[in-house]
GROMACS .gro file of C-alpha atoms in nm:
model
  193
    1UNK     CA    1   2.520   2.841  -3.432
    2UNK     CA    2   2.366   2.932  -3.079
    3UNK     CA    3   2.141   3.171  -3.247
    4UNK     CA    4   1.816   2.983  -3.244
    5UNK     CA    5   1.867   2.967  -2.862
    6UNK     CA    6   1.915   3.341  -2.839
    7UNK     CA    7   1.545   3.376  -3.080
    8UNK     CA    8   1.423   3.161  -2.837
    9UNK     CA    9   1.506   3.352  -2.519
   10UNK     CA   10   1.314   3.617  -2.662
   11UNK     CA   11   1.010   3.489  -2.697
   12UNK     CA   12   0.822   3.567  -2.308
   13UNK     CA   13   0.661   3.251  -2.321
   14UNK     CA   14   0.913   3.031  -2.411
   15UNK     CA   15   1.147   3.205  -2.172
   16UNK     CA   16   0.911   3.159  -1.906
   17UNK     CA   17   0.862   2.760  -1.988
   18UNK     CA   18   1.254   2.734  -2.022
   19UNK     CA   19   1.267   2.928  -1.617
   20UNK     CA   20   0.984   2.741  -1.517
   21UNK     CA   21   1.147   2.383  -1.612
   22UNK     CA   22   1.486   2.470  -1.501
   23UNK     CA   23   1.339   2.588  -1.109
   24UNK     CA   24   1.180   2.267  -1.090
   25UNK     CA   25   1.443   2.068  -1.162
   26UNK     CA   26   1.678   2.301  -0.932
   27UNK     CA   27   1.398   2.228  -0.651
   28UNK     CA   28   1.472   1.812  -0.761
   29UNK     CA   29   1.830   1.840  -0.740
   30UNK     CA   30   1.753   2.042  -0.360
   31UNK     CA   31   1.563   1.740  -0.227
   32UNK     CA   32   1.787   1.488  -0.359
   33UNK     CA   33   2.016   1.633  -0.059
   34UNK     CA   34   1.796   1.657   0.211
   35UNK     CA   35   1.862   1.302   0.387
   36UNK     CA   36   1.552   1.129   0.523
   37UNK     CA   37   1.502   1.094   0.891
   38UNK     CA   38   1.752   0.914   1.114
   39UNK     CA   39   2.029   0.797   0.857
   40UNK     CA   40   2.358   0.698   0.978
   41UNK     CA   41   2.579   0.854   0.661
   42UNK     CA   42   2.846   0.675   0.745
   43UNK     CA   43   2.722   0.352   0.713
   44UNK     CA   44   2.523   0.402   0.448
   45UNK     CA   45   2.834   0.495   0.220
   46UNK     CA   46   2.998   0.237   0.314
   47UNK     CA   47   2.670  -0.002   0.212
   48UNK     CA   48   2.722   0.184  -0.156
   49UNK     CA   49   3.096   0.168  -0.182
   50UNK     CA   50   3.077  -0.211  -0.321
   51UNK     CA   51   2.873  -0.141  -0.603
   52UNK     CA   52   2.607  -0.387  -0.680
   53UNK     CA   53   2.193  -0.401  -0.759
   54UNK     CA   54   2.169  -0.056  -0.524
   55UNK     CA   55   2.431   0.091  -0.735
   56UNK     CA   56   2.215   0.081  -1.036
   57UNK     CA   57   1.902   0.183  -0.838
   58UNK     CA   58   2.127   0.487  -0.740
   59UNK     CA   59   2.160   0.589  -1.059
   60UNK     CA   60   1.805   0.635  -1.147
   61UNK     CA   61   1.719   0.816  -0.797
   62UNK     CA   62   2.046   1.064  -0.861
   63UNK     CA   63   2.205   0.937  -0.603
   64UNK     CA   64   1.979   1.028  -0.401
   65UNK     CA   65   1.916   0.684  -0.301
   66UNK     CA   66   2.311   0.658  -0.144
   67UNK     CA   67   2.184   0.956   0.074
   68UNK     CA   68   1.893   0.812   0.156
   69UNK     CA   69   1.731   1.134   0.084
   70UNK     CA   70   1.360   1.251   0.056
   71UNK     CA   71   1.394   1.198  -0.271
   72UNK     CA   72   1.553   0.849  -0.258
   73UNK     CA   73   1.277   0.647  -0.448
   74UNK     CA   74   1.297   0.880  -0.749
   75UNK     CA   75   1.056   0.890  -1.021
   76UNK     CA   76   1.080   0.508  -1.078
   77UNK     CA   77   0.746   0.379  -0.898
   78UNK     CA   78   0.530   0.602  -1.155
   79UNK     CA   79   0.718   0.482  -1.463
   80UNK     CA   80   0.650   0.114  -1.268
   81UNK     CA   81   0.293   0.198  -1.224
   82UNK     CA   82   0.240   0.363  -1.577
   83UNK     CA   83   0.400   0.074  -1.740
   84UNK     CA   84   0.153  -0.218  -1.524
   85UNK     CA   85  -0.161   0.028  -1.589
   86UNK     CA   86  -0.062  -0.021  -1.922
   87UNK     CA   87  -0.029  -0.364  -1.925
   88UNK     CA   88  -0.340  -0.419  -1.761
   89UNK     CA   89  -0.555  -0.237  -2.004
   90UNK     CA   90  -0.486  -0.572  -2.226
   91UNK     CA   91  -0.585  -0.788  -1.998
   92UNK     CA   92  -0.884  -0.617  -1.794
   93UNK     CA   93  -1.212  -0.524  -2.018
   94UNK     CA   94  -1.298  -0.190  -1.799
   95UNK     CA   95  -0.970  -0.047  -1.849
   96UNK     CA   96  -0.962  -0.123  -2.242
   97UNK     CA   97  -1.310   0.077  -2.214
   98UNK     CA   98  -1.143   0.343  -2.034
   99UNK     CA   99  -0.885   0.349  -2.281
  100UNK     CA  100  -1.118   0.383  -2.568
  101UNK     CA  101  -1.348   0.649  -2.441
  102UNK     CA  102  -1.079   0.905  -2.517
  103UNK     CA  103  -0.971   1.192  -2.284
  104UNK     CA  104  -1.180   1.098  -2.001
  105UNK     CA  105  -1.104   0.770  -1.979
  106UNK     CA  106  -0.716   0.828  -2.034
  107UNK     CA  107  -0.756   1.065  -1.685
  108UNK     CA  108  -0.947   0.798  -1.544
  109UNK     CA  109  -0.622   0.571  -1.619
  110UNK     CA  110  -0.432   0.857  -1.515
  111UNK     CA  111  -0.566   0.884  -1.173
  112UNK     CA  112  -0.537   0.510  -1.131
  113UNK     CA  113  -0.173   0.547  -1.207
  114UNK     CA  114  -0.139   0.782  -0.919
  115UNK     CA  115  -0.310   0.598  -0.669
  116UNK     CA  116  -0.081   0.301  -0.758
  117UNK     CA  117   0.255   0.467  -0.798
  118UNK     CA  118   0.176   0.567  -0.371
  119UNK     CA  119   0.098   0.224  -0.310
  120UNK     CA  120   0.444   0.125  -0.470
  121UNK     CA  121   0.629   0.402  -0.319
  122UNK     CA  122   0.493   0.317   0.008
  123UNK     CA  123   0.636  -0.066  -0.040
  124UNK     CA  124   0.963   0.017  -0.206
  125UNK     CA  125   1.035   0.295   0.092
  126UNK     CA  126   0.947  -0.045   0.346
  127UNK     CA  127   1.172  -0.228   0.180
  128UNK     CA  128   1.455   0.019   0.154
  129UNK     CA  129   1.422   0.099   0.510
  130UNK     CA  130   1.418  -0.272   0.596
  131UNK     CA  131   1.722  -0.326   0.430
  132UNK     CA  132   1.893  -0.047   0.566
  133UNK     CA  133   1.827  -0.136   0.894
  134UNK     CA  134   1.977  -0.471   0.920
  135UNK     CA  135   2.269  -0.262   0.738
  136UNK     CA  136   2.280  -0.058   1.036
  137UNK     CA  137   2.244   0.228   0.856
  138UNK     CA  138   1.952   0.332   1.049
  139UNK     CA  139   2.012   0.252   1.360
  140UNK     CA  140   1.775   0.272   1.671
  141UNK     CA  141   1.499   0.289   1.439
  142UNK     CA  142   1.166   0.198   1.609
  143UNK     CA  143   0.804   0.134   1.465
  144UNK     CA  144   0.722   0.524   1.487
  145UNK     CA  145   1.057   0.628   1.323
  146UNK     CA  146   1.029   0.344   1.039
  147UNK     CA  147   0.678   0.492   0.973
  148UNK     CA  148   0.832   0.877   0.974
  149UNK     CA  149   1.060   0.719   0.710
  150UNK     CA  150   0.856   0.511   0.490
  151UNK     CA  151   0.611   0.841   0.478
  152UNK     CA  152   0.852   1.074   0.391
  153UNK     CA  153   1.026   0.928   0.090
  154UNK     CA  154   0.655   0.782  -0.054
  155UNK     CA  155   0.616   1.163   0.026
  156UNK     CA  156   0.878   1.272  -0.139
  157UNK     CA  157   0.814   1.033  -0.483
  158UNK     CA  158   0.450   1.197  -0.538
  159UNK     CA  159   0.587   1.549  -0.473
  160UNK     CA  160   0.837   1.413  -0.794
  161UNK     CA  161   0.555   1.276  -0.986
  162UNK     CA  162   0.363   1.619  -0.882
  163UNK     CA  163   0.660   1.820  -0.994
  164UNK     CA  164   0.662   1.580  -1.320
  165UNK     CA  165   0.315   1.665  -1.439
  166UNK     CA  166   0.339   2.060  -1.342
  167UNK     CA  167   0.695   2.041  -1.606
  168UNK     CA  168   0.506   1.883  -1.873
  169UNK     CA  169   0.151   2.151  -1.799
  170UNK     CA  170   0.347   2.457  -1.804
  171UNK     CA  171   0.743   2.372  -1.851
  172UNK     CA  172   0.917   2.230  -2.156
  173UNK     CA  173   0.905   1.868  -2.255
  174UNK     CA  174   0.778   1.554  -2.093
  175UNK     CA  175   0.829   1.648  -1.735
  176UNK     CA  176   0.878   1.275  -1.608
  177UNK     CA  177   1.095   1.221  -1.858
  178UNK     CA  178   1.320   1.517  -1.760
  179UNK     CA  179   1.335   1.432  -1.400
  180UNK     CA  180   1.472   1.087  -1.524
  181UNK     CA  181   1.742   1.229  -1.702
  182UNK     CA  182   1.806   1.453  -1.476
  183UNK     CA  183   1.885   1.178  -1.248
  184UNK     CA  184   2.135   1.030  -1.459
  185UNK     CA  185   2.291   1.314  -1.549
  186UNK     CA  186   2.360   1.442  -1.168
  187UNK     CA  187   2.480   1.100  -1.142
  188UNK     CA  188   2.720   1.068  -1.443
  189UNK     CA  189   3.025   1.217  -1.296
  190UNK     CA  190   3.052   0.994  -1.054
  191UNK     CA  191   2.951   0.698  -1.241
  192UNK     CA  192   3.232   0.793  -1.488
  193UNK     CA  193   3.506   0.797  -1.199
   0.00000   0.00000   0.00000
């Protein structure tokens, strides 16, 4: 039954897609732990323990988010930004160009979609942080720490869109798409109990 798996462990460059994949994701699941700067655990948990809107958003971060972690914004502002890129190229004549003109224009897209999954990283990591600040779960926070903050975790969501592309160049599979489920499965035990 398992013997196509087995075929396909022998094959070097398969094997080395399949190690490849499965050390990114290992290096995900590492900075999902790693809390952000000047987090008050305690309170945070207790911010998470009544379920709600952040619960959700916790389960697409893998629970990284309840951590507050570097990783805490997840994937989710380039899947945001992919989907209004593509959106736009209805609407905005330049972009439909782009979109026509083939491979060039879809990495001209593509690098638009980066630039505008930081911008919404850098706005969803302000709003997190001004949330959990009048949560008092970061407490004496000043203007220098809030920036430390809001740079590391839009820091930490391009490493993930980074670490997305590199899957899907040299891993197995769509690499954002694995980093998604990913997230939901390191958060389905939990979400079960």
């Amino acid at each position: 039954m398992l013997s196509w798996l087995a075929n396909a462990w022998r094959v070097p460059e398969l094997r080395r897609r399949v190690l490849f994949t499965a050390a990114v994701l290992a290096v995900y699941r590492l900075g999902s732990w790693i809390p952000a700067p000047g987090v008050d655990q305690n309170a945070l948990q207790s911010l998470f323990s009544g379920g709600g809107i952040l619960t959700l958003l916790n389960l697409f971060s893998g629970s990284a988010l309840s951590r507050f972690s570097i990783f805490a914004l997840g994937i989710m502002p380039y899947v945001t930004a992919s989907i209004i890129l593509q959106l736009m190229t209805v609407v905005v004549p330049t972009l439909e160009r782009l979109q026509k003109e083939g491979e060039a224009g879809y990495a001209k897209i593509n690098q638009y979609t980066r630039y505008l999954t930081v911008a919404l990283a850098a706005m969803q990591a302000l709003g997190y942080a001004f949330l959990f600040k009048r949560e008092n779960a970061l407490p004496n926070v000043n203007a220098g720490r809030l920036v430390i903050i809001i740079v590391t975790l839009t820091a930490g969501c391009t490493l993930l869109m980074w670490l997305g592309e590199q899957i899907t160049k040299r891993g197995v599979g769509n690499g954002i798409s694995l980093l998604i489920f990913a997230s939901i499965l390191a958060y389905a035990p939990s979400g079960i109990s």
